[in-house]
Short mmCIF file of C-alpha atoms in Angstrom, two decimals:
data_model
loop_
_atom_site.label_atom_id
_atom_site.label_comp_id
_atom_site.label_asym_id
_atom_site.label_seq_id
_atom_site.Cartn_x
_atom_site.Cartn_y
_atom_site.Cartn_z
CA UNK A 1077 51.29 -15.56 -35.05
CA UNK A 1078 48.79 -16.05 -37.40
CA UNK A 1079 44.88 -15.64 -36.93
CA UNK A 1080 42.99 -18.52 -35.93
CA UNK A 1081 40.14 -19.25 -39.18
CA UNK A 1082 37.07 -18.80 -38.54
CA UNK A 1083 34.62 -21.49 -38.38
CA UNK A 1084 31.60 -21.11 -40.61
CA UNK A 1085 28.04 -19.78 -39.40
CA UNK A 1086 25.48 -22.70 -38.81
CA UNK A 1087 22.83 -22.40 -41.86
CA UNK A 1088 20.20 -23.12 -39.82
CA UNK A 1089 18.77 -23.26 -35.99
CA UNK A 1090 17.87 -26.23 -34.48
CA UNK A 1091 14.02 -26.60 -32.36
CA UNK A 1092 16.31 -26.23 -28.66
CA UNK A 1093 17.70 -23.20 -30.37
CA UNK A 1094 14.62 -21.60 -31.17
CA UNK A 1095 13.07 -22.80 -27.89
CA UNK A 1096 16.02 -20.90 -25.99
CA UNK A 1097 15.89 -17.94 -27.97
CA UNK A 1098 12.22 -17.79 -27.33
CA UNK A 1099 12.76 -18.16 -23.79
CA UNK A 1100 16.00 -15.27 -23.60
CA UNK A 1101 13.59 -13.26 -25.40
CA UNK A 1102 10.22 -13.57 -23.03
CA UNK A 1103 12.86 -12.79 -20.08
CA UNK A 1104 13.51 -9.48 -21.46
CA UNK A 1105 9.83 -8.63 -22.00
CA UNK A 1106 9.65 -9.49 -18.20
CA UNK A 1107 11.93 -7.27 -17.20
CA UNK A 1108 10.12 -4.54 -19.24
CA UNK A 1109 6.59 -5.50 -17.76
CA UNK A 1110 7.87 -5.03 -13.98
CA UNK A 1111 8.61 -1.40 -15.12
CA UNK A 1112 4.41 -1.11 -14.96
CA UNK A 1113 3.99 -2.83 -11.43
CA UNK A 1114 2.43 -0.24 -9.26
CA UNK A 1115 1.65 2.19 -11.71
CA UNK A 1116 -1.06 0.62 -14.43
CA UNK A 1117 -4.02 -0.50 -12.13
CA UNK A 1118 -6.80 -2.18 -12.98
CA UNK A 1119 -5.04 -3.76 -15.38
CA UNK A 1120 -2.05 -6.43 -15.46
CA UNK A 1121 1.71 -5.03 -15.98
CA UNK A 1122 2.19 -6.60 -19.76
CA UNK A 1123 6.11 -6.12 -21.91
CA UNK A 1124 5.86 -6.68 -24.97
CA UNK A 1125 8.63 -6.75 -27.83
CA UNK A 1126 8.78 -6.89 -31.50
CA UNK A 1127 11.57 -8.14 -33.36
CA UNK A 1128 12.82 -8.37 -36.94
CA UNK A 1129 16.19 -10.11 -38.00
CA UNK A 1130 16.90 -10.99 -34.30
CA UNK A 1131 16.64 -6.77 -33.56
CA UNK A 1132 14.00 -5.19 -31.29
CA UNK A 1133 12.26 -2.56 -33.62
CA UNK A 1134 9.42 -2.25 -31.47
CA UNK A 1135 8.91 -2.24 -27.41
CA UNK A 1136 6.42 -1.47 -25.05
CA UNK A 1137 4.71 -1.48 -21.75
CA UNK A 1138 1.23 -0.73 -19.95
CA UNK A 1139 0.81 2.85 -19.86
CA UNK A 1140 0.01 4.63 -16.15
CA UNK A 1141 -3.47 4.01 -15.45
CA UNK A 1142 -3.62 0.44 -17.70
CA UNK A 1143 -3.86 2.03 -21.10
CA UNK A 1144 -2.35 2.29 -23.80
CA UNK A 1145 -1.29 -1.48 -23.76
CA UNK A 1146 1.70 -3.09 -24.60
CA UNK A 1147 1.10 -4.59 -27.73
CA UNK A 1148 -0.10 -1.54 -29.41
CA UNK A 1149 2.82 1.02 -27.70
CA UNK A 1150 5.33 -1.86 -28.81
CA UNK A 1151 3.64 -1.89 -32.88
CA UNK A 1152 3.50 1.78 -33.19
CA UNK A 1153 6.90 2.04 -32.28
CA UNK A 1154 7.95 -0.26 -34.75
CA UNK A 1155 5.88 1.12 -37.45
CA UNK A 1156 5.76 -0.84 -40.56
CA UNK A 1157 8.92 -3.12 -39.63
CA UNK A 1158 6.16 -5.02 -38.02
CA UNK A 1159 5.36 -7.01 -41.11
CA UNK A 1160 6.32 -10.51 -40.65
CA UNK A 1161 7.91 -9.67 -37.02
CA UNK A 1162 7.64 -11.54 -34.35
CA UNK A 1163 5.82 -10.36 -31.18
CA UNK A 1164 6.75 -11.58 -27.66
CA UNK A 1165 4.20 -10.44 -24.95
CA UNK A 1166 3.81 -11.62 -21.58
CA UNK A 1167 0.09 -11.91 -21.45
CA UNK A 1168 -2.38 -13.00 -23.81
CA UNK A 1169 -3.41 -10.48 -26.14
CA UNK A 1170 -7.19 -8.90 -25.26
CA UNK A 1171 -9.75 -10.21 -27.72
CA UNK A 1172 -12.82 -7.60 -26.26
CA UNK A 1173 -13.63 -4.32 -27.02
CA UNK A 1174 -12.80 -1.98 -24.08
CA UNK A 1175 -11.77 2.22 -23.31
CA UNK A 1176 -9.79 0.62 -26.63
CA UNK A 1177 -10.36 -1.69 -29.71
CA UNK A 1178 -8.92 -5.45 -29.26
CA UNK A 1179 -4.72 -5.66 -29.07
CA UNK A 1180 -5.53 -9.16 -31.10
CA UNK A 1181 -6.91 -6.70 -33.81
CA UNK A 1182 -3.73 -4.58 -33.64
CA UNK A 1183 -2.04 -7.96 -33.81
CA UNK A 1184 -3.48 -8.91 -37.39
CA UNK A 1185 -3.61 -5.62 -39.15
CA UNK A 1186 0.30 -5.12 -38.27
CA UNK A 1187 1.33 -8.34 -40.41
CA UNK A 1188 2.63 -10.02 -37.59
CA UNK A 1189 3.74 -13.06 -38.46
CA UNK A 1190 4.97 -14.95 -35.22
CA UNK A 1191 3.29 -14.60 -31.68
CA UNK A 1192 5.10 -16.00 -28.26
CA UNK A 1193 2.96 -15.31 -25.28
CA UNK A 1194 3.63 -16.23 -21.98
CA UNK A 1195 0.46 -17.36 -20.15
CA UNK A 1196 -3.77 -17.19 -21.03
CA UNK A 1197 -5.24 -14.66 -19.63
CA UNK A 1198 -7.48 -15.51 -17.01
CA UNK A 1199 -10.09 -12.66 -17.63
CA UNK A 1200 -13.45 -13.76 -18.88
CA UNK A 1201 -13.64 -11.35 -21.25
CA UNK A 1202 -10.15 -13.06 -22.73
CA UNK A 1203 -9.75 -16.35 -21.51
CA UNK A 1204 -8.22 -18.48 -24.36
CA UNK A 1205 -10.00 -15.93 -27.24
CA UNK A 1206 -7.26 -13.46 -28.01
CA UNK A 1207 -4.87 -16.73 -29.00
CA UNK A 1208 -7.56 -18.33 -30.94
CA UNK A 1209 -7.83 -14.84 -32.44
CA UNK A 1210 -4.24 -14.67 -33.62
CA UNK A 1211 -4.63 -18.92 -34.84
CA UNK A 1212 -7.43 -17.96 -36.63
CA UNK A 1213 -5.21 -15.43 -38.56
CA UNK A 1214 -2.90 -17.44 -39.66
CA UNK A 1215 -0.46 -16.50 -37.21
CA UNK A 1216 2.53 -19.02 -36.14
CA UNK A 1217 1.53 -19.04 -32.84
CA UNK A 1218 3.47 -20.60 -29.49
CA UNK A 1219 2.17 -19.83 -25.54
CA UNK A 1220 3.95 -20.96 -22.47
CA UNK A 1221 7.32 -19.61 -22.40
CA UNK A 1222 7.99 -18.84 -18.90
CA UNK A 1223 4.62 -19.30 -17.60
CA UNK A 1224 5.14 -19.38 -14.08
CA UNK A 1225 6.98 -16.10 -14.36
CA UNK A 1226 4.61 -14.75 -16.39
CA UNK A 1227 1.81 -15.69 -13.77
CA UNK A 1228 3.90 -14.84 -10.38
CA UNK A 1229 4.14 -11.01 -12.18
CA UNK A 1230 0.39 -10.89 -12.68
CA UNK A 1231 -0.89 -12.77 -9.57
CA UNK A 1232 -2.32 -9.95 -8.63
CA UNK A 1233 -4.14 -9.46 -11.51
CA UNK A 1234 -4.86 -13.33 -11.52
CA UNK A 1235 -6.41 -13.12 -8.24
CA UNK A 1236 -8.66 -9.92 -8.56
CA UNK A 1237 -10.27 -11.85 -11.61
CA UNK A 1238 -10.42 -14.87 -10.17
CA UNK A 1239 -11.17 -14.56 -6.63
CA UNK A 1240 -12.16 -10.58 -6.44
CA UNK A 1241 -9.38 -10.10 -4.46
CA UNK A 1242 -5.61 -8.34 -5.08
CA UNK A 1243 -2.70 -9.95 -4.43
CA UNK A 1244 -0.80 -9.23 -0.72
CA UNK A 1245 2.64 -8.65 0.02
CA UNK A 1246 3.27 -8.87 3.85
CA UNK A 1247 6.79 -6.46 5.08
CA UNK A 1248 7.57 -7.55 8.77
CA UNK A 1249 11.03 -6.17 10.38
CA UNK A 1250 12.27 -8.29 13.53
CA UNK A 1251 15.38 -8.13 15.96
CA UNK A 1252 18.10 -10.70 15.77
CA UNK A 1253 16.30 -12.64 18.69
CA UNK A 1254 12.35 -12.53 16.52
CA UNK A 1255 10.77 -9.59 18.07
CA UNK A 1256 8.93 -6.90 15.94
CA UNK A 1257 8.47 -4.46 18.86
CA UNK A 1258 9.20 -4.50 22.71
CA UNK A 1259 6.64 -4.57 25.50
CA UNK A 1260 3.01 -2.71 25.43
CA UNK A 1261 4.09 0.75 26.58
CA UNK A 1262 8.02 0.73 25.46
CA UNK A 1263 9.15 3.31 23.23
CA UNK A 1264 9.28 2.38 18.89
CA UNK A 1265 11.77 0.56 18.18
CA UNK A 1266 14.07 1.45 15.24
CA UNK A 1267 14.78 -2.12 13.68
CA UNK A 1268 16.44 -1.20 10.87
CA UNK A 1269 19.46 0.76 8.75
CA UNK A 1270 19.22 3.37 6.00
CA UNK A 1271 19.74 0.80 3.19
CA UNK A 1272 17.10 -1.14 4.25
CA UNK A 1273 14.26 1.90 4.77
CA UNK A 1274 14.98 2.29 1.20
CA UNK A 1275 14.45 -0.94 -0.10
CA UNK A 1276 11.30 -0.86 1.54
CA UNK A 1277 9.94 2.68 -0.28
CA UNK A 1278 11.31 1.06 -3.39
CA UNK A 1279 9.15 -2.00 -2.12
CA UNK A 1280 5.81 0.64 -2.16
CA UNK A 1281 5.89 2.18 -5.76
CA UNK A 1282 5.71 -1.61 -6.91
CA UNK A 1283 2.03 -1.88 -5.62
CA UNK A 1284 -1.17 0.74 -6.08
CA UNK A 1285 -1.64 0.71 -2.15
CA UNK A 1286 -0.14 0.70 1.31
CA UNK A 1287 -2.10 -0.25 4.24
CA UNK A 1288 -1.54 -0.67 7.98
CA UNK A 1289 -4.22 -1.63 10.90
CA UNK A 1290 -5.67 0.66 13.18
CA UNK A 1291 -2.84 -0.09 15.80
CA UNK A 1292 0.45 0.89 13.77
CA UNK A 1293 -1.25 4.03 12.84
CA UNK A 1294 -2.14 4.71 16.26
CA UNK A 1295 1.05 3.51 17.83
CA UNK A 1296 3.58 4.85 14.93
CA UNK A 1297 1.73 7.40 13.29
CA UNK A 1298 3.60 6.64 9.72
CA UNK A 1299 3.16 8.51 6.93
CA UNK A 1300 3.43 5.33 4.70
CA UNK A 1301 5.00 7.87 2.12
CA UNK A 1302 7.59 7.47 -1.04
CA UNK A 1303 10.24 9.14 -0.27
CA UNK A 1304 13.06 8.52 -2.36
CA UNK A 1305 15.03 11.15 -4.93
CA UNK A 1306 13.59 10.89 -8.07
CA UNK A 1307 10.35 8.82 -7.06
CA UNK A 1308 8.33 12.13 -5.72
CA UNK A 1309 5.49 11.63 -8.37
CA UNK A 1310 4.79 7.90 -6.89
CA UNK A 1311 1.73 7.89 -4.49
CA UNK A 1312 0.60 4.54 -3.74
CA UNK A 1313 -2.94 4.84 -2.00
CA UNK A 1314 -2.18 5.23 1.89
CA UNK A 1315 -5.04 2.46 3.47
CA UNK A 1316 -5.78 2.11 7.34
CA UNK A 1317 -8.05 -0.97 8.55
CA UNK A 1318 -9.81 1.36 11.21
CA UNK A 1319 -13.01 -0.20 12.50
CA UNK A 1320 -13.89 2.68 15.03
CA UNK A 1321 -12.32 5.62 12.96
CA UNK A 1322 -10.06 5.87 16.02
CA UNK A 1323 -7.49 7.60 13.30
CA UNK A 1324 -6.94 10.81 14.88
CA UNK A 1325 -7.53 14.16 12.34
CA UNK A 1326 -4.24 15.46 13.24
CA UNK A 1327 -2.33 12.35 12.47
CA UNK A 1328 0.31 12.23 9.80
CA UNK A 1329 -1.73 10.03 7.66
CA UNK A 1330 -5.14 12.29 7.83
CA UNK A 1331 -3.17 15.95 7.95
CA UNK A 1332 -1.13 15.21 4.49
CA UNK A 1333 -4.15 13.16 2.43
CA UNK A 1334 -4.62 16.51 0.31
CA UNK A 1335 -1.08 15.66 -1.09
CA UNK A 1336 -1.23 11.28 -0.77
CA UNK A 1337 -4.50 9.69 -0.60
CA UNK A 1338 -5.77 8.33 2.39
CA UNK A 1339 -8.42 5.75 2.65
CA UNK A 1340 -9.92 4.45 5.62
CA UNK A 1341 -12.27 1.11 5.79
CA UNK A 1342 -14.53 1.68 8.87
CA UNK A 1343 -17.37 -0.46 10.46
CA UNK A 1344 -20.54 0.54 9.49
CA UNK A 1345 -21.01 1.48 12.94
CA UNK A 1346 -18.43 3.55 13.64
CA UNK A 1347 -18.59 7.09 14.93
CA UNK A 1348 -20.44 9.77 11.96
CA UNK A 1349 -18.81 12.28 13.77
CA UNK A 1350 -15.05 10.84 13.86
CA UNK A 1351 -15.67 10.04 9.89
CA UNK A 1352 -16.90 14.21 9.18
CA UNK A 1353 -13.35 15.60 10.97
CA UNK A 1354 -11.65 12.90 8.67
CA UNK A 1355 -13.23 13.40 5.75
CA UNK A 1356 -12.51 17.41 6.48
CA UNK A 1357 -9.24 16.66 5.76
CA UNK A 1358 -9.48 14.95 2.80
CA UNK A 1359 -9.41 11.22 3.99
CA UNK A 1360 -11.69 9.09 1.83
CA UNK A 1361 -14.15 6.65 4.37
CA UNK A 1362 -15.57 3.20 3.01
CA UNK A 1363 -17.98 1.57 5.70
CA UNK A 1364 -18.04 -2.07 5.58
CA UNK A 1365 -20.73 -3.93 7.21
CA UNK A 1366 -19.46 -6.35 9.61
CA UNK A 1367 -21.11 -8.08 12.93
CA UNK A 1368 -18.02 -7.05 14.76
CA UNK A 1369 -17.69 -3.45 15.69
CA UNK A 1370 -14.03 -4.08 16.58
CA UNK A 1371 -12.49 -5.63 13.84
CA UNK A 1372 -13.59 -6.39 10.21
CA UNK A 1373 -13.30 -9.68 8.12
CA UNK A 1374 -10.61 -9.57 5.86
CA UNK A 1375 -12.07 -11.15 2.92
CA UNK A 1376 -14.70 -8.18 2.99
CA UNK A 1377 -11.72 -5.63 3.07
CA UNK A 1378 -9.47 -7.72 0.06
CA UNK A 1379 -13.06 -7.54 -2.21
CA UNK A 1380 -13.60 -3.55 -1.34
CA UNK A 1381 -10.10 -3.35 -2.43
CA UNK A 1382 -10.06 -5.51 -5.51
CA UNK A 1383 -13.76 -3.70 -6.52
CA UNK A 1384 -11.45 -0.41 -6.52
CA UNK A 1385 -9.47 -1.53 -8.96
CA UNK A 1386 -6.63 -2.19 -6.68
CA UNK A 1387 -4.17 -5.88 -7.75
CA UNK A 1388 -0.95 -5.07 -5.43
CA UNK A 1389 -1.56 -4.03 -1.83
CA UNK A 1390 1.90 -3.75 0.32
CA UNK A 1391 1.07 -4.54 3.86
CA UNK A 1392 3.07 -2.97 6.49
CA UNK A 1393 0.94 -3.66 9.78
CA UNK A 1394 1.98 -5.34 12.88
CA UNK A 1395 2.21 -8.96 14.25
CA UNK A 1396 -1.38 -9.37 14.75
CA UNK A 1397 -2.65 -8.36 11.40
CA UNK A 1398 0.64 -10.62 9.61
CA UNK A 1399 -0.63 -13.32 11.56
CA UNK A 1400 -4.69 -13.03 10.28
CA UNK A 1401 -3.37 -12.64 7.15
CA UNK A 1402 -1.19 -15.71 7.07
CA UNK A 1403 -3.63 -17.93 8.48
CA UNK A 1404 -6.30 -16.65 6.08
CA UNK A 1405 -3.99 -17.59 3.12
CA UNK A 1406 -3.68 -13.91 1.61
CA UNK A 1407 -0.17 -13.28 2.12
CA UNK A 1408 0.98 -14.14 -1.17
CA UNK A 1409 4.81 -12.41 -0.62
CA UNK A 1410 5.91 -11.75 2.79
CA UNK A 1411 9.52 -9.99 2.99
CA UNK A 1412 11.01 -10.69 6.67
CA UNK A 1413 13.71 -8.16 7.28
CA UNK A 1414 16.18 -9.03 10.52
CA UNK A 1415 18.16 -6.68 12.16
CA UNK A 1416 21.00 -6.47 14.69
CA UNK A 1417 19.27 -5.28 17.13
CA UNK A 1418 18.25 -8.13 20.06
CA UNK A 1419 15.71 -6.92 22.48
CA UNK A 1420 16.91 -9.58 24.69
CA UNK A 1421 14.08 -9.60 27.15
CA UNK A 1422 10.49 -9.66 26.53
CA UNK A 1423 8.41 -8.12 23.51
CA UNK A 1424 6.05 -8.90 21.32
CA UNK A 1425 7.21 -11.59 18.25
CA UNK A 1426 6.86 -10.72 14.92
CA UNK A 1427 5.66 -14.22 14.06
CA UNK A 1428 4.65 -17.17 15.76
CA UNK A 1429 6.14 -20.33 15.86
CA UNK A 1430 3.40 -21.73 13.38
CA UNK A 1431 3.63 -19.15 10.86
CA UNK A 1432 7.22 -19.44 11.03
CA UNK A 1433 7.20 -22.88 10.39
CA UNK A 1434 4.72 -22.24 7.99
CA UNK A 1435 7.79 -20.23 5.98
CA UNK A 1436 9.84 -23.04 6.49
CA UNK A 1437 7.11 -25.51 4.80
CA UNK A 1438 7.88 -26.01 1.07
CA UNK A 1439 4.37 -27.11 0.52
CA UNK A 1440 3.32 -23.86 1.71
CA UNK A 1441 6.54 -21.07 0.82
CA UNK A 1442 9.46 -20.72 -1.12
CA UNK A 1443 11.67 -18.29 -0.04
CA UNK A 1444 13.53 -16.94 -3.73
CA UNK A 1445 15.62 -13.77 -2.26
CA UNK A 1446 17.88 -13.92 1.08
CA UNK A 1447 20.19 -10.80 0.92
CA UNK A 1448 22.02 -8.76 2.93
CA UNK A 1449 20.83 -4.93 3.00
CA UNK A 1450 23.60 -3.11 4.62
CA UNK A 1451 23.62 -4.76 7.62
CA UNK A 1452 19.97 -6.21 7.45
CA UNK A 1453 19.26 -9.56 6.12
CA UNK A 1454 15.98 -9.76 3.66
CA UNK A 1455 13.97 -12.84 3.04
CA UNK A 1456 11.54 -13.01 0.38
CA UNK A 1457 8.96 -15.92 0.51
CA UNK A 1458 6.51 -16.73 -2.48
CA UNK A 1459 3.46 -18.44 -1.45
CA UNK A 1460 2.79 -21.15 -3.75
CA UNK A 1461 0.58 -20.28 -6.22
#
């Protein structure tokens, strides 16, 4: 049998082809950005790559903490191969001078000659400036590949500089039948399997913070803890909304903060004493002023958060505070996880029949994961952005 001949190369790329290539290439800087999520606060989670001759020579990511950036990890690596390169980042380049001089700068003094960036930063200290940087360079320059990607990684950047807030992701577990716990009084319920507690301490070393109300720490005492092989070093901040400082000092939470950071938003109000056998622990106590002694406003509790620093909070708390949070629009990702377990009597729901329908509104949510963990079913919803 003889060899089929080879058909000869194309000479040249069409504008689709290009387009595509641009787009196959953002994807992969994506998938390097996510490696930051949890881990680089205040600042986004940004991938960047530099390639030469259709070959990645150069690749970074936000460094722990937010620095270095991407763009200037992914240009040292690639060293003077750089030089008429093309860069794909998923956020636009910073035009300001920081901790660290301008990545725009970096940009320009590399010999870059080709920029793809996902999506304008929103920052006012950016906004539109690092691009016009790079234009004003010279530099071949195309934005919008995979925005809304781009965006849904950073909303929680987005939203701290745009509405001083970080962004929310809401973890409810339910029986088969919608319940998220029996009757006041009845013992914990376990909802759900091994591969499915897992997913959910995966879940926390994707944000900077994990916070419950006052209730599930009272009535669970978690620990709210990574604990996965391999993951020890993760230590999201551990965050109770405890308007009384009813938090007991020998609670899991307050007897390991030496170890994982604890902080604990009180009422102004609240007992000085309660707050001196907490703090003796090492639990860190914000006051908030609020007219209410038994709750506080959520907005207030979102901007103490965002002020921190903090853009990814993962909210494990109970029905009532998923349902304040829903109605108050700050749920931006809420992961429903269903068991097999039916209660089959009475108990207390894990949502209501508005927020569930709420889910099921595609003006509202889109739900982009349903998945079987073990024998647990995950749901994912996105709240439109």
């Amino acid at each position: 049998m003889t060899a089929e001949p080879m058909l000869p190369q194309a000479e040249h790329t069409t504008a689709s082809d290009a387009v595509d290539e641009d787009a196959r290439m953002m994807a992969a800087a994506l998938c390097f950005a996510r490696r930051g999520l949890g881990r680089v606060a205040p600042n986004p989670a940004v991938g960047a790559l530099v390639i030469k001759d259709g070959v990645v020579v150069g690749r970074g990511v936000t460094g722990v903490g937010g620095r270095p950036h991407a763009e200037t990890i992914a240009l040292r690596e690639a060293g003077s191969a750089a030089k008429g390169a093309a860069l794909y980042v998923t956020l636009e380049p910073c035009s300001h001078h920081g901790r660290t001089p301008p990545c725009a700068d970096a940009i320009i003094a590399a010999g870059i000659s080709r920029v793809v960036s996902a999506t304008d930063d929103p920052d006012a200290r950016v906004a539109g400036q690092g691009h016009q940087r790079l234009r004003a360079a010279g530099i071949d320059l195309r934005t919008g590949v995979l925005s809304r990607e781009a965006r849904r990684l950073n909303i929680g950047h987005i939203l701290r500089v745009t509405q001083g807030r970080p962004m929310l992701t809401l973890k409810l577990a339910e029986t088969v039948d919608g319940f998220a716990a029996g009757p006041a009084g009845a013992p914990r319920l376990m909802l759900t399997g091994e591969t499915a507690n897992a997913h959910v301490h995966m879940m926390r070393t994707l944000h900077d913070a994990v916070f419950v109300g006052s209730g599930t720490a009272l009535a669970d005492d978690p620990l709210l803890t990574v604990r996965l092989p391999g993951l020890e070093a993760a230590k999201p901040l551990r965050i109770v909304i405890d308007p009384k400082l009813a938090m007991p000092p020998a609670s899991h939470l307050a007897m390991t903060a030496i170890e994982h950071p604890v902080l604990v938003l009180a009422n102004e109000r609240a007992s000085h004493a309660a707050e001196a056998q907490l703090v003796e622990k090492g639990v860190e106590i914000i006051r908030l002023a609020d007219g209410d002694a038994d709750r506080l406003d959520l907005s207030l509790v979102l901007k103490s958060l965002a002020e921190r620093g903090l853009t990814r909070v993962f909210c494990e708390g109970g029905p009532r505070l998923a349902a304040s949070l829903i109605a108050d629009s700050f749920a931006d990702e809420i992961v429903l996880l269903t068991s097999t377990v039916a209660l089959q009597g009475q108990g207390i729901a894990a949502l209501s029949p508005s927020d569930r329908a709420s889910l099921a509104d595609p003006g509202q949510f889109r739900c982009v994961e349903d998945r079987m963990l073990g024998p647990d079913r995950l749901r994912r919803y996105e709240r439109l952005l």
